Amino acid sequence: MKRNLQNLKRSLGVVAAVGVLSIQQAYAAVPAEATAALDTAGTDVGAIGWAVFAVLIAAMAFKYMRRAL
C-alpha cells in the first residue's frame, strides 16, 4: 500500500513536471515607450522609498533623543 502511494506520487510528479516543461512562454514585443516608462517609474519608486526611510529614521532619532533627556 505504501509503495503504491509512493509510485502514485512519483508518477504525478513526473506528469506535473512534463506539463510545466511543455508549456511554452510567449514573449510579445514591448514598445520602447513602455520600457522607458517602467524604468522611470522604478526610479521614482526608489526615490520615494528612500525619502520615507529617511523620515522614519529621523522620527526614531527624535524619539530616542527625547527619551534621553
PDB file with one MODEL, atoms N, CA, C and O in Angstrom:
MODEL        1
ATOM      1  N   MET A   1       0.825  -1.193   0.000  1.00  0.00           N
ATOM      2  CA  MET A   1       0.000   0.000   0.000  1.00  0.00           C
ATOM      3  C   MET A   1       0.871   1.260   0.000  1.00  0.00           C
ATOM      4  O   MET A   1       0.646   2.190  -0.774  1.00  0.00           O
ATOM      5  N   LYS A   2       1.870   1.264   0.888  1.00  0.00           N
ATOM      6  CA  LYS A   2       2.748   2.424   0.981  1.00  0.00           C
ATOM      7  C   LYS A   2       3.530   2.604  -0.318  1.00  0.00           C
ATOM      8  O   LYS A   2       3.736   3.725  -0.784  1.00  0.00           O
ATOM      9  N   ARG A   3       3.958   1.496  -0.886  1.00  0.00           N
ATOM     10  CA  ARG A   3       4.718   1.552  -2.133  1.00  0.00           C
ATOM     11  C   ARG A   3       3.852   2.055  -3.287  1.00  0.00           C
ATOM     12  O   ARG A   3       4.323   2.786  -4.158  1.00  0.00           O
ATOM     13  N   ASN A   4       2.587   1.658  -3.281  1.00  0.00           N
ATOM     14  CA  ASN A   4       1.671   2.133  -4.319  1.00  0.00           C
ATOM     15  C   ASN A   4       1.491   3.642  -4.235  1.00  0.00           C
ATOM     16  O   ASN A   4       1.453   4.325  -5.258  1.00  0.00           O
ATOM     17  N   LEU A   5       1.380   4.164  -3.006  1.00  0.00           N
ATOM     18  CA  LEU A   5       1.236   5.606  -2.832  1.00  0.00           C
ATOM     19  C   LEU A   5       2.496   6.338  -3.283  1.00  0.00           C
ATOM     20  O   LEU A   5       2.415   7.403  -3.894  1.00  0.00           O
ATOM     21  N   GLN A   6       3.654   5.768  -2.982  1.00  0.00           N
ATOM     22  CA  GLN A   6       4.903   6.395  -3.409  1.00  0.00           C
ATOM     23  C   GLN A   6       5.009   6.413  -4.929  1.00  0.00           C
ATOM     24  O   GLN A   6       5.433   7.410  -5.514  1.00  0.00           O
ATOM     25  N   ASN A   7       4.627   5.313  -5.566  1.00  0.00           N
ATOM     26  CA  ASN A   7       4.647   5.263  -7.029  1.00  0.00           C
ATOM     27  C   ASN A   7       3.659   6.266  -7.630  1.00  0.00           C
ATOM     28  O   ASN A   7       3.946   6.906  -8.642  1.00  0.00           O
ATOM     29  N   LEU A   8       2.493   6.393  -6.992  1.00  0.00           N
ATOM     30  CA  LEU A   8       1.500   7.347  -7.471  1.00  0.00           C
ATOM     31  C   LEU A   8       2.028   8.775  -7.359  1.00  0.00           C
ATOM     32  O   LEU A   8       1.882   9.569  -8.288  1.00  0.00           O
ATOM     33  N   LYS A   9       2.644   9.101  -6.218  1.00  0.00           N
ATOM     34  CA  LYS A   9       3.217  10.436  -6.030  1.00  0.00           C
ATOM     35  C   LYS A   9       4.297  10.710  -7.071  1.00  0.00           C
ATOM     36  O   LYS A   9       4.353  11.794  -7.652  1.00  0.00           O
ATOM     37  N   ARG A  10       5.142   9.730  -7.297  1.00  0.00           N
ATOM     38  CA  ARG A  10       6.230   9.897  -8.256  1.00  0.00           C
ATOM     39  C   ARG A  10       5.671  10.110  -9.662  1.00  0.00           C
ATOM     40  O   ARG A  10       6.134  10.988 -10.390  1.00  0.00           O
ATOM     41  N   SER A  11       4.679   9.310 -10.043  1.00  0.00           N
ATOM     42  CA  SER A  11       4.124   9.442 -11.390  1.00  0.00           C
ATOM     43  C   SER A  11       3.386  10.772 -11.549  1.00  0.00           C
ATOM     44  O   SER A  11       3.443  11.381 -12.618  1.00  0.00           O
ATOM     45  N   LEU A  12       2.699  11.228 -10.508  1.00  0.00           N
ATOM     46  CA  LEU A  12       2.036  12.529 -10.587  1.00  0.00           C
ATOM     47  C   LEU A  12       3.062  13.651 -10.677  1.00  0.00           C
ATOM     48  O   LEU A  12       2.846  14.641 -11.377  1.00  0.00           O
ATOM     49  N   GLY A  13       4.174  13.500  -9.973  1.00  0.00           N
ATOM     50  CA  GLY A  13       5.239  14.497 -10.058  1.00  0.00           C
ATOM     51  C   GLY A  13       5.834  14.559 -11.446  1.00  0.00           C
ATOM     52  O   GLY A  13       6.116  15.644 -11.955  1.00  0.00           O
ATOM     53  N   VAL A  14       6.026  13.413 -12.061  1.00  0.00           N
ATOM     54  CA  VAL A  14       6.574  13.366 -13.420  1.00  0.00           C
ATOM     55  C   VAL A  14       5.595  14.009 -14.397  1.00  0.00           C
ATOM     56  O   VAL A  14       6.001  14.774 -15.272  1.00  0.00           O
ATOM     57  N   VAL A  15       4.325  13.706 -14.251  1.00  0.00           N
ATOM     58  CA  VAL A  15       3.311  14.281 -15.138  1.00  0.00           C
ATOM     59  C   VAL A  15       3.276  15.797 -14.975  1.00  0.00           C
ATOM     60  O   VAL A  15       3.186  16.527 -15.963  1.00  0.00           O
ATOM     61  N   ALA A  16       3.347  16.272 -13.734  1.00  0.00           N
ATOM     62  CA  ALA A  16       3.335  17.718 -13.494  1.00  0.00           C
ATOM     63  C   ALA A  16       4.572  18.375 -14.087  1.00  0.00           C
ATOM     64  O   ALA A  16       4.478  19.447 -14.685  1.00  0.00           O
ATOM     65  N   ALA A  17       5.725  17.745 -13.930  1.00  0.00           N
ATOM     66  CA  ALA A  17       6.964  18.314 -14.474  1.00  0.00           C
ATOM     67  C   ALA A  17       6.916  18.370 -15.995  1.00  0.00           C
ATOM     68  O   ALA A  17       7.323  19.367 -16.592  1.00  0.00           O
ATOM     69  N   VAL A  18       6.430  17.327 -16.614  1.00  0.00           N
ATOM     70  CA  VAL A  18       6.325  17.310 -18.077  1.00  0.00           C
ATOM     71  C   VAL A  18       5.338  18.381 -18.534  1.00  0.00           C
ATOM     72  O   VAL A  18       5.570  19.057 -19.537  1.00  0.00           O
ATOM     73  N   GLY A  19       4.241  18.535 -17.801  1.00  0.00           N
ATOM     74  CA  GLY A  19       3.262  19.562 -18.157  1.00  0.00           C
ATOM     75  C   GLY A  19       3.842  20.956 -18.062  1.00  0.00           C
ATOM     76  O   GLY A  19       3.607  21.791 -18.936  1.00  0.00           O
ATOM     77  N   VAL A  20       4.594  21.214 -17.014  1.00  0.00           N
ATOM     78  CA  VAL A  20       5.201  22.539 -16.843  1.00  0.00           C
ATOM     79  C   VAL A  20       6.260  22.782 -17.903  1.00  0.00           C
ATOM     80  O   VAL A  20       6.343  23.878 -18.457  1.00  0.00           O
ATOM     81  N   LEU A  21       7.063  21.778 -18.189  1.00  0.00           N
ATOM     82  CA  LEU A  21       8.124  21.957 -19.174  1.00  0.00           C
ATOM     83  C   LEU A  21       7.591  22.070 -20.598  1.00  0.00           C
ATOM     84  O   LEU A  21       8.242  22.659 -21.461  1.00  0.00           O
ATOM     85  N   SER A  22       6.417  21.511 -20.844  1.00  0.00           N
ATOM     86  CA  SER A  22       5.883  21.550 -22.204  1.00  0.00           C
ATOM     87  C   SER A  22       5.205  22.878 -22.525  1.00  0.00           C
ATOM     88  O   SER A  22       4.963  23.185 -23.693  1.00  0.00           O
ATOM     89  N   ILE A  23       4.900  23.661 -21.506  1.00  0.00           N
ATOM     90  CA  ILE A  23       4.252  24.956 -21.744  1.00  0.00           C
ATOM     91  C   ILE A  23       5.292  25.928 -22.279  1.00  0.00           C
ATOM     92  O   ILE A  23       6.350  26.114 -21.678  1.00  0.00           O
ATOM     93  N   GLN A  24       4.990  26.529 -23.386  1.00  0.00           N
ATOM     94  CA  GLN A  24       5.896  27.499 -23.997  1.00  0.00           C
ATOM     95  C   GLN A  24       5.423  28.890 -23.610  1.00  0.00           C
ATOM     96  O   GLN A  24       4.227  29.180 -23.653  1.00  0.00           O
ATOM     97  N   GLN A  25       6.360  29.749 -23.232  1.00  0.00           N
ATOM     98  CA  GLN A  25       6.009  31.123 -22.907  1.00  0.00           C
ATOM     99  C   GLN A  25       6.059  31.962 -24.172  1.00  0.00           C
ATOM    100  O   GLN A  25       6.941  31.799 -25.015  1.00  0.00           O
ATOM    101  N   ALA A  26       5.105  32.850 -24.283  1.00  0.00           N
ATOM    102  CA  ALA A  26       5.062  33.746 -25.436  1.00  0.00           C
ATOM    103  C   ALA A  26       5.623  35.099 -25.020  1.00  0.00           C
ATOM    104  O   ALA A  26       5.168  35.688 -24.039  1.00  0.00           O
ATOM    105  N   TYR A  27       6.587  35.581 -25.746  1.00  0.00           N
ATOM    106  CA  TYR A  27       7.184  36.879 -25.479  1.00  0.00           C
ATOM    107  C   TYR A  27       6.698  37.858 -26.540  1.00  0.00           C
ATOM    108  O   TYR A  27       6.964  37.688 -27.730  1.00  0.00           O
ATOM    109  N   ALA A  28       5.991  38.871 -26.095  1.00  0.00           N
ATOM    110  CA  ALA A  28       5.494  39.881 -27.025  1.00  0.00           C
ATOM    111  C   ALA A  28       6.485  41.031 -27.084  1.00  0.00           C
ATOM    112  O   ALA A  28       7.208  41.295 -26.123  1.00  0.00           O
ATOM    113  N   ALA A  29       6.509  41.700 -28.202  1.00  0.00           N
ATOM    114  CA  ALA A  29       7.381  42.862 -28.350  1.00  0.00           C
ATOM    115  C   ALA A  29       6.796  44.011 -27.538  1.00  0.00           C
ATOM    116  O   ALA A  29       5.643  44.397 -27.732  1.00  0.00           O
ATOM    117  N   VAL A  30       7.595  44.552 -26.632  1.00  0.00           N
ATOM    118  CA  VAL A  30       7.157  45.656 -25.786  1.00  0.00           C
ATOM    119  C   VAL A  30       7.674  46.949 -26.406  1.00  0.00           C
ATOM    120  O   VAL A  30       8.856  47.053 -26.734  1.00  0.00           O
ATOM    121  N   PRO A  31       6.796  47.930 -26.566  1.00  0.00           N
ATOM    122  CA  PRO A  31       7.241  49.200 -27.144  1.00  0.00           C
ATOM    123  C   PRO A  31       8.298  49.874 -26.272  1.00  0.00           C
ATOM    124  O   PRO A  31       8.323  49.700 -25.054  1.00  0.00           O
ATOM    125  N   ALA A  32       9.160  50.638 -26.915  1.00  0.00           N
ATOM    126  CA  ALA A  32      10.239  51.321 -26.192  1.00  0.00           C
ATOM    127  C   ALA A  32       9.684  52.327 -25.197  1.00  0.00           C
ATOM    128  O   ALA A  32      10.278  52.542 -24.140  1.00  0.00           O
ATOM    129  N   GLU A  33       8.547  52.950 -25.519  1.00  0.00           N
ATOM    130  CA  GLU A  33       7.951  53.922 -24.599  1.00  0.00           C
ATOM    131  C   GLU A  33       7.531  53.251 -23.295  1.00  0.00           C
ATOM    132  O   GLU A  33       7.696  53.819 -22.215  1.00  0.00           O
ATOM    133  N   ALA A  34       6.990  52.044 -23.401  1.00  0.00           N
ATOM    134  CA  ALA A  34       6.557  51.326 -22.206  1.00  0.00           C
ATOM    135  C   ALA A  34       7.753  50.954 -21.339  1.00  0.00           C
ATOM    136  O   ALA A  34       7.695  51.080 -20.116  1.00  0.00           O
ATOM    137  N   THR A  35       8.821  50.502 -21.954  1.00  0.00           N
ATOM    138  CA  THR A  35      10.029  50.155 -21.205  1.00  0.00           C
ATOM    139  C   THR A  35      10.610  51.380 -20.517  1.00  0.00           C
ATOM    140  O   THR A  35      11.025  51.306 -19.360  1.00  0.00           O
ATOM    141  N   ALA A  36      10.643  52.503 -21.220  1.00  0.00           N
ATOM    142  CA  ALA A  36      11.162  53.740 -20.629  1.00  0.00           C
ATOM    143  C   ALA A  36      10.280  54.197 -19.476  1.00  0.00           C
ATOM    144  O   ALA A  36      10.787  54.658 -18.453  1.00  0.00           O
ATOM    145  N   ALA A  37       8.967  54.075 -19.632  1.00  0.00           N
ATOM    146  CA  ALA A  37       8.047  54.477 -18.566  1.00  0.00           C
ATOM    147  C   ALA A  37       8.231  53.600 -17.333  1.00  0.00           C
ATOM    148  O   ALA A  37       8.187  54.097 -16.207  1.00  0.00           O
ATOM    149  N   LEU A  38       8.437  52.308 -17.535  1.00  0.00           N
ATOM    150  CA  LEU A  38       8.661  51.411 -16.399  1.00  0.00           C
ATOM    151  C   LEU A  38       9.971  51.730 -15.694  1.00  0.00           C
ATOM    152  O   LEU A  38      10.037  51.692 -14.465  1.00  0.00           O
ATOM    153  N   ASP A  39      11.012  52.043 -16.454  1.00  0.00           N
ATOM    154  CA  ASP A  39      12.293  52.415 -15.846  1.00  0.00           C
ATOM    155  C   ASP A  39      12.156  53.694 -15.035  1.00  0.00           C
ATOM    156  O   ASP A  39      12.688  53.791 -13.929  1.00  0.00           O
ATOM    157  N   THR A  40      11.448  54.674 -15.578  1.00  0.00           N
ATOM    158  CA  THR A  40      11.237  55.935 -14.869  1.00  0.00           C
ATOM    159  C   THR A  40      10.424  55.704 -13.601  1.00  0.00           C
ATOM    160  O   THR A  40      10.733  56.269 -12.552  1.00  0.00           O
ATOM    161  N   ALA A  41       9.395  54.883 -13.693  1.00  0.00           N
ATOM    162  CA  ALA A  41       8.569  54.589 -12.523  1.00  0.00           C
ATOM    163  C   ALA A  41       9.394  53.891 -11.449  1.00  0.00           C
ATOM    164  O   ALA A  41       9.234  54.176 -10.263  1.00  0.00           O
ATOM    165  N   GLY A  42      10.268  52.985 -11.851  1.00  0.00           N
ATOM    166  CA  GLY A  42      11.130  52.304 -10.880  1.00  0.00           C
ATOM    167  C   GLY A  42      12.055  53.270 -10.179  1.00  0.00           C
ATOM    168  O   GLY A  42      12.287  53.145  -8.976  1.00  0.00           O
ATOM    169  N   THR A  43      12.589  54.236 -10.913  1.00  0.00           N
ATOM    170  CA  THR A  43      13.456  55.251 -10.311  1.00  0.00           C
ATOM    171  C   THR A  43      12.667  56.108  -9.333  1.00  0.00           C
ATOM    172  O   THR A  43      13.153  56.419  -8.246  1.00  0.00           O
ATOM    173  N   ASP A  44      11.447  56.492  -9.715  1.00  0.00           N
ATOM    174  CA  ASP A  44      10.607  57.309  -8.840  1.00  0.00           C
ATOM    175  C   ASP A  44      10.253  56.561  -7.559  1.00  0.00           C
ATOM    176  O   ASP A  44      10.285  57.137  -6.472  1.00  0.00           O
ATOM    177  N   VAL A  45       9.921  55.300  -7.684  1.00  0.00           N
ATOM    178  CA  VAL A  45       9.581  54.495  -6.506  1.00  0.00           C
ATOM    179  C   VAL A  45      10.782  54.381  -5.584  1.00  0.00           C
ATOM    180  O   VAL A  45      10.630  54.444  -4.364  1.00  0.00           O
ATOM    181  N   GLY A  46      11.966  54.216  -6.142  1.00  0.00           N
ATOM    182  CA  GLY A  46      13.177  54.148  -5.320  1.00  0.00           C
ATOM    183  C   GLY A  46      13.420  55.441  -4.565  1.00  0.00           C
ATOM    184  O   GLY A  46      13.778  55.415  -3.387  1.00  0.00           O
ATOM    185  N   ALA A  47      13.228  56.568  -5.227  1.00  0.00           N
ATOM    186  CA  ALA A  47      13.431  57.864  -4.572  1.00  0.00           C
ATOM    187  C   ALA A  47      12.419  58.076  -3.450  1.00  0.00           C
ATOM    188  O   ALA A  47      12.773  58.553  -2.372  1.00  0.00           O
ATOM    189  N   ILE A  48      11.165  57.723  -3.701  1.00  0.00           N
ATOM    190  CA  ILE A  48      10.135  57.869  -2.670  1.00  0.00           C
ATOM    191  C   ILE A  48      10.419  56.930  -1.507  1.00  0.00           C
ATOM    192  O   ILE A  48      10.237  57.302  -0.348  1.00  0.00           O
ATOM    193  N   GLY A  49      10.859  55.727  -1.805  1.00  0.00           N
ATOM    194  CA  GLY A  49      11.188  54.770  -0.744  1.00  0.00           C
ATOM    195  C   GLY A  49      12.300  55.275   0.158  1.00  0.00           C
ATOM    196  O   GLY A  49      12.206  55.165   1.380  1.00  0.00           O
ATOM    197  N   TRP A  50      13.361  55.834  -0.439  1.00  0.00           N
ATOM    198  CA  TRP A  50      14.449  56.377   0.378  1.00  0.00           C
ATOM    199  C   TRP A  50      13.982  57.566   1.199  1.00  0.00           C
ATOM    200  O   TRP A  50      14.428  57.737   2.334  1.00  0.00           O
ATOM    201  N   ALA A  51      13.087  58.398   0.654  1.00  0.00           N
ATOM    202  CA  ALA A  51      12.567  59.544   1.401  1.00  0.00           C
ATOM    203  C   ALA A  51      11.761  59.073   2.609  1.00  0.00           C
ATOM    204  O   ALA A  51      11.905  59.621   3.702  1.00  0.00           O
ATOM    205  N   VAL A  52      10.923  58.073   2.421  1.00  0.00           N
ATOM    206  CA  VAL A  52      10.136  57.530   3.537  1.00  0.00           C
ATOM    207  C   VAL A  52      11.060  56.915   4.575  1.00  0.00           C
ATOM    208  O   VAL A  52      10.845  57.085   5.775  1.00  0.00           O
ATOM    209  N   PHE A  53      12.078  56.208   4.129  1.00  0.00           N
ATOM    210  CA  PHE A  53      13.045  55.613   5.053  1.00  0.00           C
ATOM    211  C   PHE A  53      13.751  56.694   5.871  1.00  0.00           C
ATOM    212  O   PHE A  53      13.951  56.533   7.075  1.00  0.00           O
ATOM    213  N   ALA A  54      14.127  57.795   5.219  1.00  0.00           N
ATOM    214  CA  ALA A  54      14.793  58.893   5.925  1.00  0.00           C
ATOM    215  C   ALA A  54      13.868  59.514   6.956  1.00  0.00           C
ATOM    216  O   ALA A  54      14.313  59.858   8.051  1.00  0.00           O
ATOM    217  N   VAL A  55      12.586  59.665   6.630  1.00  0.00           N
ATOM    218  CA  VAL A  55      11.623  60.224   7.590  1.00  0.00           C
ATOM    219  C   VAL A  55      11.470  59.294   8.785  1.00  0.00           C
ATOM    220  O   VAL A  55      11.407  59.759   9.923  1.00  0.00           O
ATOM    221  N   LEU A  56      11.409  57.999   8.546  1.00  0.00           N
ATOM    222  CA  LEU A  56      11.293  57.045   9.654  1.00  0.00           C
ATOM    223  C   LEU A  56      12.521  57.090  10.557  1.00  0.00           C
ATOM    224  O   LEU A  56      12.390  57.065  11.781  1.00  0.00           O
ATOM    225  N   ILE A  57      13.695  57.155   9.973  1.00  0.00           N
ATOM    226  CA  ILE A  57      14.926  57.226  10.766  1.00  0.00           C
ATOM    227  C   ILE A  57      14.959  58.521  11.565  1.00  0.00           C
ATOM    228  O   ILE A  57      15.357  58.517  12.731  1.00  0.00           O
ATOM    229  N   ALA A  58      14.544  59.635  10.950  1.00  0.00           N
ATOM    230  CA  ALA A  58      14.519  60.916  11.661  1.00  0.00           C
ATOM    231  C   ALA A  58      13.538  60.864  12.826  1.00  0.00           C
ATOM    232  O   ALA A  58      13.836  61.376  13.905  1.00  0.00           O
ATOM    233  N   ALA A  59      12.378  60.255  12.626  1.00  0.00           N
ATOM    234  CA  ALA A  59      11.393  60.140  13.703  1.00  0.00           C
ATOM    235  C   ALA A  59      11.930  59.271  14.836  1.00  0.00           C
ATOM    236  O   ALA A  59      11.738  59.593  16.008  1.00  0.00           O
ATOM    237  N   MET A  60      12.596  58.179  14.495  1.00  0.00           N
ATOM    238  CA  MET A  60      13.164  57.314  15.536  1.00  0.00           C
ATOM    239  C   MET A  60      14.272  58.034  16.290  1.00  0.00           C
ATOM    240  O   MET A  60      14.373  57.900  17.509  1.00  0.00           O
ATOM    241  N   ALA A  61      15.101  58.790  15.591  1.00  0.00           N
ATOM    242  CA  ALA A  61      16.177  59.537  16.250  1.00  0.00           C
ATOM    243  C   ALA A  61      15.596  60.599  17.168  1.00  0.00           C
ATOM    244  O   ALA A  61      16.087  60.785  18.282  1.00  0.00           O
ATOM    245  N   PHE A  62      14.557  61.300  16.720  1.00  0.00           N
ATOM    246  CA  PHE A  62      13.920  62.320  17.551  1.00  0.00           C
ATOM    247  C   PHE A  62      13.324  61.691  18.806  1.00  0.00           C
ATOM    248  O   PHE A  62      13.461  62.233  19.902  1.00  0.00           O
ATOM    249  N   LYS A  63      12.666  60.551  18.645  1.00  0.00           N
ATOM    250  CA  LYS A  63      12.076  59.853  19.788  1.00  0.00           C
ATOM    251  C   LYS A  63      13.163  59.402  20.757  1.00  0.00           C
ATOM    252  O   LYS A  63      12.992  59.506  21.972  1.00  0.00           O
ATOM    253  N   TYR A  64      14.267  58.908  20.235  1.00  0.00           N
ATOM    254  CA  TYR A  64      15.384  58.467  21.072  1.00  0.00           C
ATOM    255  C   TYR A  64      15.985  59.647  21.833  1.00  0.00           C
ATOM    256  O   TYR A  64      16.309  59.517  23.013  1.00  0.00           O
ATOM    257  N   MET A  65      16.138  60.799  21.172  1.00  0.00           N
ATOM    258  CA  MET A  65      16.710  61.978  21.837  1.00  0.00           C
ATOM    259  C   MET A  65      15.775  62.502  22.916  1.00  0.00           C
ATOM    260  O   MET A  65      16.247  62.931  23.970  1.00  0.00           O
ATOM    261  N   ARG A  66      14.471  62.483  22.689  1.00  0.00           N
ATOM    262  CA  ARG A  66      13.527  62.949  23.712  1.00  0.00           C
ATOM    263  C   ARG A  66      13.555  62.037  24.923  1.00  0.00           C
ATOM    264  O   ARG A  66      13.420  62.503  26.055  1.00  0.00           O
ATOM    265  N   ARG A  67      13.729  60.750  24.702  1.00  0.00           N
ATOM    266  CA  ARG A  67      13.776  59.802  25.815  1.00  0.00           C
ATOM    267  C   ARG A  67      15.054  59.997  26.627  1.00  0.00           C
ATOM    268  O   ARG A  67      15.048  59.810  27.844  1.00  0.00           O
ATOM    269  N   ALA A  68      16.134  60.368  25.971  1.00  0.00           N
ATOM    270  CA  ALA A  68      17.420  60.540  26.654  1.00  0.00           C
ATOM    271  C   ALA A  68      17.412  61.768  27.557  1.00  0.00           C
ATOM    272  O   ALA A  68      18.153  61.808  28.539  1.00  0.00           O
ATOM    273  N   LEU A  69      16.595  62.765  27.250  1.00  0.00           N
ATOM    274  CA  LEU A  69      16.557  63.982  28.070  1.00  0.00           C
ATOM    275  C   LEU A  69      15.669  63.790  29.205  1.00  0.00           C
ATOM    276  O   LEU A  69      15.500  64.700  30.017  1.00  0.00           O
TER     277      LEU A  69
ENDMDL
END
